[in-house]
Amino acid sequence: MNEGAKKKIFDFSLLRSVFVFVKPYRIQLVASIVLAIVLAVFTPVRPLLIQLTIDKATGKSVHVPQWLEWVLFNTDLSDASRFIIAVTIFQVIFIFIETTVRFSFSFITSWMGQSVVKDMRTTVFRKILKLNLKQFDTTPIGTLTTRTINDIENINDIFSDGLIPIISDLLSIIITLATMLWINWKLTLVSLIPFPIMIIATYYFKESVNKSFIKVRNAVAALNAFAQEHITGMHLVQAFASEGREYRKFRDINRDHRNANIKAIFAYSIFFPVVEVVLAVSTGILVWWVAGKQLEAGLLIAFILYLNQIFRPLRVIADKFNVIQMGMVAAERIFKVLDNEDYIKKEGSYDPPVVKGALAFNNVSFAYNEPNYVLKNINFDVKPGETVALVGHTGSGKTSVISLLNRLYHIQHGSITLDGVNIEDYQLNKLRGSIGVVLQDVFLFSGSVLENITLRNPDITKEQVVQAAKMIGVHDFIMQLPGGYSYNVMERGTTLSLGQRQLISFIRALLYNPAVLILDEATSSIDTESELLIQHAIDTLIADRTSIVIAHRLSTIRKADKIIVLDKGEIREMGTHSELLAMCGFYATLHSMQFEKQAGGQVS
């Protein structure tokens, strides 16, 4: 893992991919680079001014640089007092200018980083929205969440704390060294004798912290996954009295997280004192040399300041390299999502004004993972307004049939047509807007009942919602909730019963007035009190529209115009309720096993 992280620094193709998102902010990028150069040029100015001031105050001969004469408007600087006052005033002004430039540099790089994060996060989420459902079957939701939130946030560090600040620091070090060599190259070389120790310490610090950061990141991921999973499943933990056992597991993971952080802290605790020791040794050698050569005091003070300007950025530059490494590792993960080609392709352009609802499955075979086909050579048709029921054991392929109809997955063989046109030729929004789905496990978002019904579609008014609720007999139930349509259902609708969540999903389906309605086990696991309401809602929904029903309720099965019996991905039987019973075959066996008990033993 560490080796991979090190390689990412030099993965220029990946860095170029990141900088694609910087293109809209070219001006800010150029401005930050220019400011970095300006700050680097500013670095040796103050030590030089201090050197000149001290030398002038001690009566030494001072050569005033041409640029200083120019900024001081060619003021007569022969007098020591006038020189000191003029240079001091300029230093005060210069400090304000340097502070302003430094602030602008920090603000622009941080602003650019956050803007890139915003754009990249939007792009990643848009890509996630377009991924085929298969990706969500095989990829943990927590992984995609981490990619969208945490990993992208690390990209910001590349700009605000990584690449551009490193460029600024390196330029500052180079210009400071050049200035020192220009002033007195011998003194420069002598003062930098301990410098190789600093380079070696920096390298080992970078490696140590990088390993520690990887362990910290893995420990954080383990903590997040454990906490999310166990808080979500807390009812199960408490039901089986597992609190003590799960607490001990969490304590162990938390200890690993602490130990990983302590190792990183230990590396910092060693490195920073080493920097101070090396700086102190360099300063000592500098003082010894200046004293032995009887050089100017101003030169000594200036070189001490120069050394600080070299060592100060070196203390953090190794840490910034680790920031880049972590950012590049995060970028690699992000682009794995962005480069995923298993997305929903919207190649269709067919957009009819009206969809009647005639369906046909023609030799359809489908596998989530080839060659394990879950549907094999499926053939059936549904006329507009007909109700078709799909029955079969668990795993027979019922839900796969309706998933294909909505183009949640792509079929390997055969075709599905709607009103005689292949569903692949439809605009995806038109196709899905023409098909309403009511699932067994109703998902509700945190928010009001009204927001969950309209899915925050501003084109749907509250009056339309109320009218639809009254049409299927649910309005009174909603008004009994605290706040009525403004009632907050909380995350996943946990404040409502299964039957109440189901009723809300029926209103949602009716509002969109689909030509085809799919009910996937919509009446299973419903309490007796809600059953009559739900049955009335179903009768209202399926009236005069094509319906595909997966249900265990005998009343719904009886009313179907056609019943299709699936077994192991194949159609075993097809016909009406009475026709299939008369066959005394697969359906009759299912009926006797599952439906007679629900009907109180009264068999048709």
Coordinates of C-alpha atoms in Angstrom, one line a residue:
M1 CA 0.0 0.0 0.0
N2 CA 2.8 2.4 0.9
E3 CA 4.7 1.7 -2.3
G4 CA 1.5 2.4 -4.2
A5 CA 1.1 5.6 -2.4
K6 CA 4.7 6.7 -3.2
K7 CA 4.2 6.0 -6.9
K8 CA 1.2 8.3 -7.0
I9 CA 3.4 11.4 -6.5
F10 CA 4.9 10.7 -9.9
D11 CA 1.7 9.5 -11.6
F12 CA 1.5 12.6 -13.8
S13 CA -1.4 11.1 -15.8
L14 CA -3.5 11.0 -12.6
L15 CA -2.4 14.5 -11.7
R16 CA -3.4 15.7 -15.1
S17 CA -6.8 14.1 -14.6
V18 CA -7.2 16.1 -11.3
F19 CA -6.1 19.3 -13.1
V20 CA -8.9 18.8 -15.6
F21 CA -11.2 20.1 -12.9
V22 CA -8.9 23.1 -12.4
K23 CA -9.5 24.4 -16.0
P24 CA -12.5 26.6 -15.0
Y25 CA -10.2 28.2 -12.5
R26 CA -7.1 28.9 -14.6
I27 CA -7.0 32.5 -13.5
Q28 CA -6.9 31.5 -9.9
L29 CA -4.2 28.9 -10.6
V30 CA -2.0 31.4 -12.5
A31 CA -2.6 33.9 -9.7
S32 CA -1.6 31.5 -7.0
I33 CA 1.6 30.6 -8.9
V34 CA 2.5 34.2 -9.4
L35 CA 1.9 34.9 -5.7
A36 CA 4.0 31.9 -4.8
I37 CA 6.9 33.4 -6.9
V38 CA 6.3 36.9 -5.3
L39 CA 6.4 35.4 -1.8
A40 CA 9.6 33.5 -2.7
V41 CA 11.2 36.8 -4.0
F42 CA 10.1 38.6 -0.8
T43 CA 11.7 35.9 1.4
P44 CA 15.3 37.3 1.6
V45 CA 14.3 41.0 1.7
R46 CA 13.8 41.6 5.4
P47 CA 17.0 39.8 6.5
L48 CA 18.9 41.9 4.0
L49 CA 17.3 45.1 5.3
I50 CA 18.2 44.2 8.9
Q51 CA 21.8 43.5 7.8
L52 CA 22.1 46.9 6.2
T53 CA 20.5 48.6 9.2
I54 CA 22.8 47.0 11.7
D55 CA 25.9 47.7 9.5
K56 CA 24.9 51.3 9.1
A57 CA 24.2 51.7 12.8
T58 CA 27.6 50.3 13.7
G59 CA 29.4 52.6 11.3
K60 CA 30.2 50.1 8.7
S61 CA 30.3 51.0 5.0
V62 CA 27.0 50.0 3.4
H63 CA 26.3 49.5 -0.3
V64 CA 22.7 50.3 -0.8
P65 CA 21.2 48.1 -3.5
Q66 CA 19.8 49.9 -6.6
W67 CA 16.3 48.6 -6.0
L68 CA 16.2 50.0 -2.4
E69 CA 17.3 53.4 -3.6
W70 CA 14.5 53.3 -6.1
V71 CA 11.7 52.3 -3.6
L72 CA 13.0 55.0 -1.3
F73 CA 12.7 57.6 -4.0
N74 CA 16.5 58.2 -4.1
T75 CA 16.4 59.7 -0.6
D76 CA 19.8 60.8 0.7
L77 CA 20.8 57.9 3.0
S78 CA 24.3 59.0 3.9
D79 CA 23.3 59.9 7.4
A80 CA 22.9 56.9 9.7
S81 CA 19.8 58.1 11.5
R82 CA 18.0 59.0 8.3
F83 CA 19.0 55.7 6.8
I84 CA 17.7 53.7 9.8
I85 CA 14.4 55.7 9.9
A86 CA 13.8 55.3 6.1
V87 CA 14.6 51.6 6.0
T88 CA 12.5 50.9 9.2
I89 CA 9.4 52.7 7.6
F90 CA 9.9 50.7 4.5
Q91 CA 10.1 47.5 6.5
V92 CA 6.8 48.3 8.2
I93 CA 5.2 48.9 4.8
F94 CA 6.8 45.9 3.4
I95 CA 5.5 43.7 6.2
F96 CA 1.9 44.8 5.4
I97 CA 2.5 44.1 1.7
E98 CA 4.0 40.7 2.4
T99 CA 1.1 39.8 4.8
T100 CA -1.5 40.8 2.2
V101 CA 0.2 38.7 -0.5
R102 CA 0.5 35.8 1.9
F103 CA -3.2 36.1 2.8
S104 CA -4.2 36.3 -0.9
F105 CA -2.1 33.3 -1.7
S106 CA -3.6 31.2 1.1
F107 CA -7.2 32.3 0.3
I108 CA -6.9 31.8 -3.5
T109 CA -5.4 28.3 -3.1
S110 CA -8.0 27.3 -0.5
W111 CA -10.8 28.8 -2.6
M112 CA -9.6 27.0 -5.7
G113 CA -9.3 23.7 -3.8
Q114 CA -12.8 24.0 -2.4
S115 CA -14.1 24.9 -5.9
V116 CA -12.4 21.8 -7.4
V117 CA -13.9 19.7 -4.6
K118 CA -17.4 21.1 -5.2
D119 CA -17.2 20.3 -9.0
M120 CA -15.6 16.9 -8.5
R121 CA -18.1 15.9 -5.8
T122 CA -21.0 17.0 -8.1
T123 CA -19.4 15.0 -11.0
V124 CA -18.9 11.9 -8.9
F125 CA -22.5 12.0 -7.5
R126 CA -23.9 12.6 -11.0
K127 CA -21.9 9.5 -12.2
I128 CA -23.2 7.4 -9.2
L129 CA -26.8 8.4 -10.2
K130 CA -26.1 7.0 -13.7
L131 CA -24.5 3.7 -12.7
N132 CA -26.3 0.5 -13.4
L133 CA -28.0 -1.0 -10.4
K134 CA -25.6 -3.9 -10.6
Q135 CA -22.9 -1.6 -9.2
F136 CA -24.9 -1.0 -6.0
D137 CA -25.4 -4.8 -5.7
T138 CA -21.7 -5.4 -5.6
T139 CA -20.3 -2.2 -4.1
P140 CA -20.8 -1.4 -0.4
I141 CA -22.8 1.9 0.0
G142 CA -20.2 3.0 2.6
T143 CA -17.5 2.8 -0.1
L144 CA -19.3 5.1 -2.5
T145 CA -20.1 7.5 0.4
T146 CA -16.4 7.6 1.3
R147 CA -15.5 8.3 -2.3
T148 CA -18.1 11.1 -2.5
I149 CA -17.3 12.8 0.8
N150 CA -13.9 11.9 2.5
D151 CA -11.7 11.0 -0.5
I152 CA -12.8 14.1 -2.5
E153 CA -12.1 16.3 0.5
N154 CA -8.5 15.1 0.4
I155 CA -8.2 16.5 -3.1
N156 CA -8.6 20.0 -1.6
D157 CA -5.4 19.4 0.4
I158 CA -3.4 19.0 -2.8
F159 CA -4.1 22.6 -3.5
S160 CA -4.4 24.3 -0.1
D161 CA -1.7 22.3 1.8
G162 CA 0.1 20.3 -0.9
L163 CA 1.4 21.0 -4.4
I164 CA 1.2 24.8 -4.7
P165 CA 2.4 25.5 -1.1
I166 CA 5.3 23.1 -1.7
I167 CA 6.2 25.0 -4.9
S168 CA 6.1 28.2 -2.9
D169 CA 8.3 26.7 -0.1
L170 CA 10.8 25.3 -2.5
L171 CA 11.1 28.6 -4.4
S172 CA 11.7 30.4 -1.1
I173 CA 14.4 27.9 -0.1
I174 CA 16.1 28.2 -3.5
I175 CA 16.0 32.0 -3.6
T176 CA 17.2 32.2 0.0
L177 CA 20.1 29.9 -0.7
A178 CA 21.0 31.9 -3.8
T179 CA 20.9 35.1 -1.8
M180 CA 23.2 33.6 0.8
L181 CA 25.6 32.3 -1.8
W182 CA 25.6 35.8 -3.5
I183 CA 26.4 37.6 -0.2
N184 CA 29.1 35.2 1.1
W185 CA 29.4 31.7 -0.5
K186 CA 32.0 30.5 2.0
L187 CA 29.9 31.4 5.0
T188 CA 26.9 29.7 3.3
L189 CA 28.7 26.4 2.8
V190 CA 30.0 26.4 6.4
S191 CA 26.6 27.1 7.9
L192 CA 25.0 24.3 5.9
I193 CA 27.4 21.6 7.1
P194 CA 24.7 19.8 9.2
F195 CA 22.2 20.2 6.3
P196 CA 22.6 16.5 5.1
I197 CA 21.4 15.3 8.5
M198 CA 18.3 17.4 8.0
I199 CA 17.7 15.9 4.5
I200 CA 18.0 12.3 5.9
A201 CA 15.7 13.1 8.9
T202 CA 13.1 14.6 6.5
Y203 CA 13.1 11.5 4.3
Y204 CA 12.6 9.1 7.2
F205 CA 10.0 11.3 8.8
K206 CA 8.1 11.4 5.5
E207 CA 8.2 7.6 5.3
S208 CA 7.2 7.0 8.9
V209 CA 4.3 9.5 8.8
N210 CA 3.1 8.1 5.5
K211 CA 2.9 4.6 7.0
S212 CA 1.1 5.9 10.1
F213 CA -1.4 7.9 8.0
I214 CA -2.3 4.8 6.0
K215 CA -2.9 2.9 9.3
V216 CA -4.9 5.8 10.7
R217 CA -7.1 6.0 7.5
N218 CA -7.7 2.2 7.6
A219 CA -8.5 2.4 11.3
V220 CA -11.0 5.3 10.7
A221 CA -12.6 3.3 7.9
A222 CA -13.0 0.3 10.3
L223 CA -14.4 2.5 13.0
N224 CA -16.9 4.1 10.7
A225 CA -18.0 0.8 9.2
F226 CA -18.4 -0.9 12.6
A227 CA -20.3 2.1 14.1
Q228 CA -22.6 2.5 11.1
E229 CA -23.4 -1.2 10.9
H230 CA -24.1 -1.7 14.6
I231 CA -26.1 1.5 15.2
T232 CA -28.3 0.5 12.2
G233 CA -28.7 -3.0 13.6
M234 CA -29.0 -1.9 17.2
H235 CA -32.3 -3.6 17.6
L236 CA -30.7 -7.0 16.7
V237 CA -27.7 -6.4 19.1
Q238 CA -30.0 -5.6 22.0
A239 CA -32.5 -8.4 21.1
F240 CA -29.7 -11.0 21.4
A241 CA -28.1 -9.3 24.5
S242 CA -24.8 -8.8 22.5
E243 CA -24.1 -5.3 23.9
G244 CA -21.0 -6.5 25.9
R245 CA -19.5 -8.5 23.1
E246 CA -20.0 -5.7 20.5
Y247 CA -18.6 -3.1 23.0
R248 CA -15.4 -5.1 23.4
K249 CA -15.1 -5.4 19.6
F250 CA -15.5 -1.6 19.2
R251 CA -13.0 -1.0 22.0
D252 CA -10.4 -3.1 20.2
I253 CA -10.9 -1.2 16.9
N254 CA -10.8 2.1 18.8
R255 CA -7.5 1.0 20.4
D256 CA -6.0 0.3 17.0
H257 CA -7.1 3.7 15.9
R258 CA -5.4 5.3 18.9
N259 CA -2.2 3.4 18.4
A260 CA -2.0 4.4 14.8
N261 CA -2.4 8.0 15.7
I262 CA 0.2 7.7 18.5
K263 CA 2.8 6.4 16.0
A264 CA 2.2 9.5 13.8
I265 CA 2.5 11.8 16.8
F266 CA 5.7 10.0 17.8
A267 CA 7.2 10.7 14.4
Y268 CA 6.3 14.4 14.7
S269 CA 7.7 14.4 18.3
I270 CA 11.1 13.1 17.0
F271 CA 11.3 15.1 13.7
F272 CA 10.6 18.6 15.0
P273 CA 13.3 18.5 17.8
V274 CA 15.8 17.1 15.2
V275 CA 15.1 20.1 13.0
E276 CA 15.6 22.5 16.0
V277 CA 18.9 20.7 16.9
V278 CA 20.2 20.8 13.4
L279 CA 19.3 24.5 13.2
A280 CA 21.0 25.2 16.5
V281 CA 24.2 23.4 15.3
S282 CA 24.1 25.4 12.0
T283 CA 23.7 28.6 14.0
G284 CA 26.6 27.6 16.3
I285 CA 28.9 26.9 13.4
L286 CA 27.8 30.2 11.8
V287 CA 28.6 32.2 15.0
W288 CA 32.0 30.4 15.4
W289 CA 33.0 31.1 11.8
V290 CA 31.9 34.8 11.9
A291 CA 33.7 35.3 15.2
G292 CA 36.9 33.7 13.9
K293 CA 36.9 35.7 10.7
Q294 CA 35.8 38.9 12.5
L295 CA 33.0 39.5 10.1
E296 CA 30.2 42.1 10.4
A297 CA 27.5 41.7 13.0
G298 CA 24.9 42.5 10.4
L299 CA 26.0 39.6 8.3
L300 CA 25.7 37.2 11.3
I301 CA 22.2 38.3 12.1
A302 CA 21.1 38.1 8.4
F303 CA 22.5 34.6 8.0
I304 CA 20.8 33.5 11.2
L305 CA 17.5 34.7 9.8
Y306 CA 18.3 33.1 6.4
L307 CA 18.8 29.7 8.1
N308 CA 15.5 30.0 9.8
Q309 CA 13.9 30.8 6.5
I310 CA 15.4 27.6 5.1
F311 CA 14.6 25.3 8.0
R312 CA 11.1 26.6 8.7
P313 CA 9.6 25.3 5.4
L314 CA 11.7 22.2 5.6
R315 CA 9.9 21.3 8.9
V316 CA 6.6 21.1 7.1
I317 CA 7.5 20.2 3.6
A318 CA 7.8 16.5 4.3
D319 CA 4.4 16.6 5.9
K320 CA 3.1 18.3 2.7
F321 CA 4.5 15.6 0.6
N322 CA 2.4 13.1 2.6
V323 CA -0.6 15.3 2.0
I324 CA 0.0 15.0 -1.8
Q325 CA 0.4 11.2 -1.4
M326 CA -2.9 10.9 0.4
G327 CA -4.5 13.2 -2.1
M328 CA -3.2 11.2 -5.0
V329 CA -4.4 7.9 -3.4
A330 CA -7.8 9.5 -2.9
A331 CA -7.8 10.7 -6.5
E332 CA -7.1 7.2 -7.8
R333 CA -10.1 5.9 -5.9
I334 CA -12.3 8.7 -7.2
F335 CA -11.3 8.2 -10.8
K336 CA -12.1 4.5 -10.5
V337 CA -15.7 5.6 -10.0
L338 CA -15.6 8.2 -12.7
D339 CA -14.0 5.8 -15.2
N340 CA -16.6 3.1 -14.5
E341 CA -18.2 2.3 -17.9
D342 CA -21.1 0.3 -16.4
Y343 CA -23.5 3.1 -16.5
I344 CA -27.0 3.6 -17.8
K345 CA -26.7 4.5 -21.5
K346 CA -29.4 6.9 -22.8
E347 CA -29.0 6.0 -26.4
G348 CA -32.8 6.0 -26.9
S349 CA -34.6 9.1 -28.4
Y350 CA -38.2 7.8 -28.8
D351 CA -40.5 10.2 -26.9
P352 CA -44.2 9.5 -27.7
P353 CA -46.8 11.9 -26.4
V354 CA -48.9 9.0 -25.1
V355 CA -47.9 5.6 -23.8
K356 CA -50.7 3.0 -24.0
G357 CA -49.0 0.3 -22.0
A358 CA -48.8 -2.7 -24.3
L359 CA -45.9 -4.9 -23.2
A360 CA -44.1 -7.8 -24.7
F361 CA -41.1 -10.0 -23.6
N362 CA -39.5 -11.7 -26.6
N363 CA -37.1 -14.5 -25.9
V364 CA -35.6 -12.6 -22.9
S365 CA -32.6 -14.1 -21.1
F366 CA -30.8 -12.3 -18.3
A367 CA -27.9 -12.9 -15.9
Y368 CA -26.6 -10.6 -13.2
N369 CA -23.3 -12.5 -13.6
E370 CA -22.9 -14.6 -16.7
P371 CA -23.2 -17.5 -17.2
N372 CA -25.6 -17.9 -14.3
Y373 CA -28.9 -16.9 -16.0
V374 CA -31.7 -16.0 -13.7
L375 CA -34.2 -15.6 -16.6
K376 CA -34.2 -18.0 -19.5
N377 CA -36.1 -17.4 -22.7
I378 CA -39.1 -15.5 -21.2
N379 CA -42.0 -14.9 -23.6
F380 CA -45.3 -13.2 -22.8
D381 CA -47.3 -10.1 -23.7
V382 CA -49.7 -7.8 -21.9
K383 CA -52.4 -5.8 -23.6
P384 CA -53.1 -2.2 -22.5
G385 CA -55.2 -2.2 -19.4
E386 CA -54.6 -5.8 -18.5
T387 CA -53.3 -7.1 -15.1
V388 CA -50.7 -9.8 -15.1
A389 CA -49.6 -11.6 -11.9
L390 CA -46.2 -13.1 -11.5
V391 CA -46.0 -16.0 -9.0
G392 CA -43.3 -18.4 -8.0
H393 CA -41.0 -19.5 -5.3
T394 CA -38.4 -17.1 -3.9
G395 CA -35.6 -16.8 -6.4
S396 CA -37.7 -17.8 -9.4
G397 CA -37.0 -14.5 -11.2
K398 CA -40.1 -12.4 -10.5
T399 CA -38.4 -9.3 -9.4
S400 CA -35.8 -9.6 -12.2
V401 CA -38.6 -9.4 -14.7
I402 CA -39.8 -6.0 -13.5
S403 CA -36.2 -4.7 -13.0
L404 CA -35.6 -5.3 -16.7
L405 CA -38.8 -3.6 -17.7
N406 CA -37.5 -0.4 -15.9
R407 CA -34.1 -0.7 -17.5
L408 CA -32.4 -1.1 -14.2
Y409 CA -30.3 -3.8 -15.8
H410 CA -29.4 -4.6 -19.4
I411 CA -30.6 -7.9 -20.9
Q412 CA -28.1 -10.2 -22.6
H413 CA -30.5 -11.8 -25.1
G414 CA -33.9 -11.0 -26.5
S415 CA -35.9 -7.7 -26.3
I416 CA -38.7 -6.0 -24.4
T417 CA -41.1 -3.7 -26.1
L418 CA -43.5 -1.1 -24.9
D419 CA -46.3 -0.2 -27.4
G420 CA -44.3 -2.2 -30.0
V421 CA -41.1 -0.2 -29.5
N422 CA -38.0 -1.6 -27.9
I423 CA -37.5 -0.1 -24.5
E424 CA -33.8 0.6 -25.4
D425 CA -35.1 3.1 -28.0
Y426 CA -37.1 5.1 -25.5
Q427 CA -35.7 8.1 -23.7
L428 CA -34.9 6.8 -20.3
N429 CA -36.8 9.5 -18.5
K430 CA -39.8 8.9 -20.7
L431 CA -39.7 5.2 -20.1
R432 CA -39.4 5.4 -16.4
G433 CA -41.9 8.2 -16.2
S434 CA -44.4 5.8 -17.9
I435 CA -43.8 3.0 -15.4
G436 CA -44.9 3.4 -11.7
V437 CA -43.3 1.1 -9.1
V438 CA -44.6 0.2 -5.7
L439 CA -42.1 -2.0 -3.9
Q440 CA -42.5 -4.3 -0.8
D441 CA -39.8 -2.5 1.1
V442 CA -40.8 1.2 0.7
F443 CA -38.0 3.6 1.1
L444 CA -38.8 7.0 2.6
F445 CA -36.4 9.9 2.9
S446 CA -36.0 12.0 6.0
G447 CA -38.5 14.8 5.5
S448 CA -42.2 15.5 5.5
V449 CA -44.9 13.2 4.2
L450 CA -45.6 15.7 1.4
E451 CA -41.9 15.7 0.3
N452 CA -41.8 11.9 0.2
I453 CA -44.9 11.8 -1.9
T454 CA -43.7 14.4 -4.4
L455 CA -40.0 13.5 -4.2
R456 CA -39.5 17.3 -3.9
N457 CA -40.8 17.8 -7.5
P458 CA -41.8 21.5 -7.6
D459 CA -44.3 20.8 -10.4
I460 CA -46.5 18.8 -8.1
T461 CA -48.7 20.9 -5.8
K462 CA -50.1 20.0 -2.4
E463 CA -53.6 20.2 -3.9
Q464 CA -52.8 17.5 -6.4
V465 CA -51.3 15.4 -3.5
V466 CA -54.5 15.8 -1.4
Q467 CA -56.7 14.9 -4.4
A468 CA -54.7 11.8 -5.1
A469 CA -54.8 10.8 -1.4
K470 CA -58.6 11.2 -1.3
M471 CA -58.9 9.2 -4.5
I472 CA -57.4 6.1 -2.9
G473 CA -58.8 6.7 0.5
V474 CA -55.6 7.7 2.3
H475 CA -56.3 11.4 3.1
D476 CA -57.9 10.7 6.5
F477 CA -55.0 8.5 7.6
I478 CA -52.5 11.3 6.8
M479 CA -54.5 13.9 8.5
Q480 CA -54.5 11.8 11.7
L481 CA -50.7 12.1 11.8
P482 CA -49.2 15.0 13.9
G483 CA -48.9 17.9 11.4
G484 CA -50.7 16.0 8.6
Y485 CA -48.8 16.3 5.4
S486 CA -46.0 18.2 7.2
Y487 CA -45.3 15.2 9.5
N488 CA -41.6 14.3 9.5
V489 CA -41.3 10.6 8.8
M490 CA -37.6 10.6 9.9
E491 CA -34.8 8.5 8.2
R492 CA -36.2 5.5 6.2
G493 CA -39.7 6.3 7.5
T494 CA -39.0 4.6 10.8
T495 CA -41.8 6.6 12.6
L496 CA -44.4 4.9 10.4
S497 CA -45.6 1.3 10.2
L498 CA -45.0 -0.8 7.1
G499 CA -48.6 -0.4 6.0
Q500 CA -48.5 3.4 6.4
R501 CA -45.3 3.6 4.4
Q502 CA -47.0 1.5 1.7
L503 CA -49.9 3.8 1.5
I504 CA -47.7 6.8 1.0
S505 CA -45.9 5.0 -1.9
F506 CA -49.4 4.3 -3.5
I507 CA -50.1 8.1 -3.6
R508 CA -46.6 8.7 -5.0
A509 CA -47.4 6.2 -7.9
L510 CA -50.8 7.6 -8.6
L511 CA -49.5 11.2 -8.8
Y512 CA -47.2 10.3 -11.6
N513 CA -50.1 8.7 -13.5
P514 CA -48.0 5.9 -15.1
A515 CA -49.2 3.9 -18.1
V516 CA -47.8 0.8 -16.5
L517 CA -48.0 0.0 -12.8
I518 CA -45.7 -2.5 -11.1
L519 CA -46.6 -3.9 -7.6
D520 CA -43.8 -5.9 -6.2
E521 CA -45.0 -7.8 -3.1
A522 CA -46.9 -4.6 -2.2
T523 CA -49.4 -6.4 0.0
S524 CA -47.2 -8.7 1.9
S525 CA -46.5 -8.3 5.6
I526 CA -49.3 -5.8 6.0
D527 CA -51.2 -5.4 9.3
T528 CA -54.9 -6.2 9.2
E529 CA -55.9 -2.6 9.9
S530 CA -54.1 -1.4 6.8
E531 CA -55.2 -4.3 4.5
L532 CA -58.6 -2.9 3.5
L533 CA -57.1 0.6 2.8
I534 CA -54.3 -0.9 0.8
Q535 CA -56.6 -3.2 -1.2
H536 CA -58.8 -0.2 -2.1
A537 CA -55.7 1.7 -3.1
I538 CA -54.6 -1.1 -5.3
D539 CA -58.0 -1.4 -7.0
T540 CA -57.9 2.4 -7.7
L541 CA -54.3 2.2 -9.0
I542 CA -54.7 -0.7 -11.4
A543 CA -58.0 0.5 -12.8
D544 CA -57.7 1.1 -16.6
R545 CA -53.9 0.7 -16.7
T546 CA -51.5 -2.0 -17.5
S547 CA -50.4 -3.7 -14.3
I548 CA -47.8 -6.3 -13.4
V549 CA -48.4 -7.7 -9.9
I550 CA -46.1 -9.8 -7.7
A551 CA -48.3 -10.7 -4.8
H552 CA -49.3 -13.3 -2.3
R553 CA -52.7 -12.0 -1.6
L554 CA -55.3 -14.3 -3.1
S555 CA -57.7 -11.5 -3.9
T556 CA -55.2 -9.8 -6.2
I557 CA -54.1 -13.0 -7.9
R558 CA -57.8 -14.0 -8.6
K559 CA -58.5 -10.7 -10.4
A560 CA -55.5 -10.9 -12.7
D561 CA -56.3 -11.3 -16.4
K562 CA -53.2 -13.5 -16.7
I563 CA -51.1 -15.4 -14.2
I564 CA -47.5 -16.3 -15.1
V565 CA -45.9 -19.0 -13.0
L566 CA -42.1 -18.8 -12.9
D567 CA -39.7 -21.4 -11.6
K568 CA -35.9 -21.2 -11.7
G569 CA -36.1 -18.4 -14.3
E570 CA -38.4 -20.2 -16.7
I571 CA -42.1 -19.8 -17.4
R572 CA -43.8 -23.1 -16.2
E573 CA -47.4 -22.2 -16.8
M574 CA -49.6 -19.2 -18.0
G575 CA -53.3 -18.6 -17.8
T576 CA -56.1 -17.3 -15.6
H577 CA -56.6 -18.4 -12.0
S578 CA -59.3 -21.0 -12.9
E579 CA -57.4 -22.3 -15.9
L580 CA -54.2 -22.9 -13.9
L581 CA -56.1 -24.6 -11.1
A582 CA -57.7 -26.9 -13.7
M583 CA -54.3 -27.9 -15.0
C584 CA -53.5 -29.4 -11.5
G585 CA -49.9 -28.5 -12.2
F586 CA -47.3 -26.2 -10.7
Y587 CA -49.7 -23.3 -9.9
A588 CA -52.2 -25.6 -8.3
T589 CA -49.4 -26.9 -6.0
L590 CA -48.3 -23.4 -5.1
H591 CA -51.9 -22.5 -4.5
S592 CA -52.5 -25.4 -2.1
M593 CA -49.2 -24.6 -0.3
Q594 CA -49.4 -20.9 0.0
F595 CA -52.9 -19.5 -0.7
E596 CA -55.4 -21.9 0.9
K597 CA -54.2 -20.9 4.3
Q598 CA -54.6 -17.2 3.5
A599 CA -58.1 -17.9 2.2
G600 CA -59.1 -19.7 5.3
G601 CA -59.1 -23.1 3.6
Q602 CA -61.7 -22.0 1.0
V603 CA -60.4 -23.1 -2.3
S604 CA -61.8 -21.8 -5.5

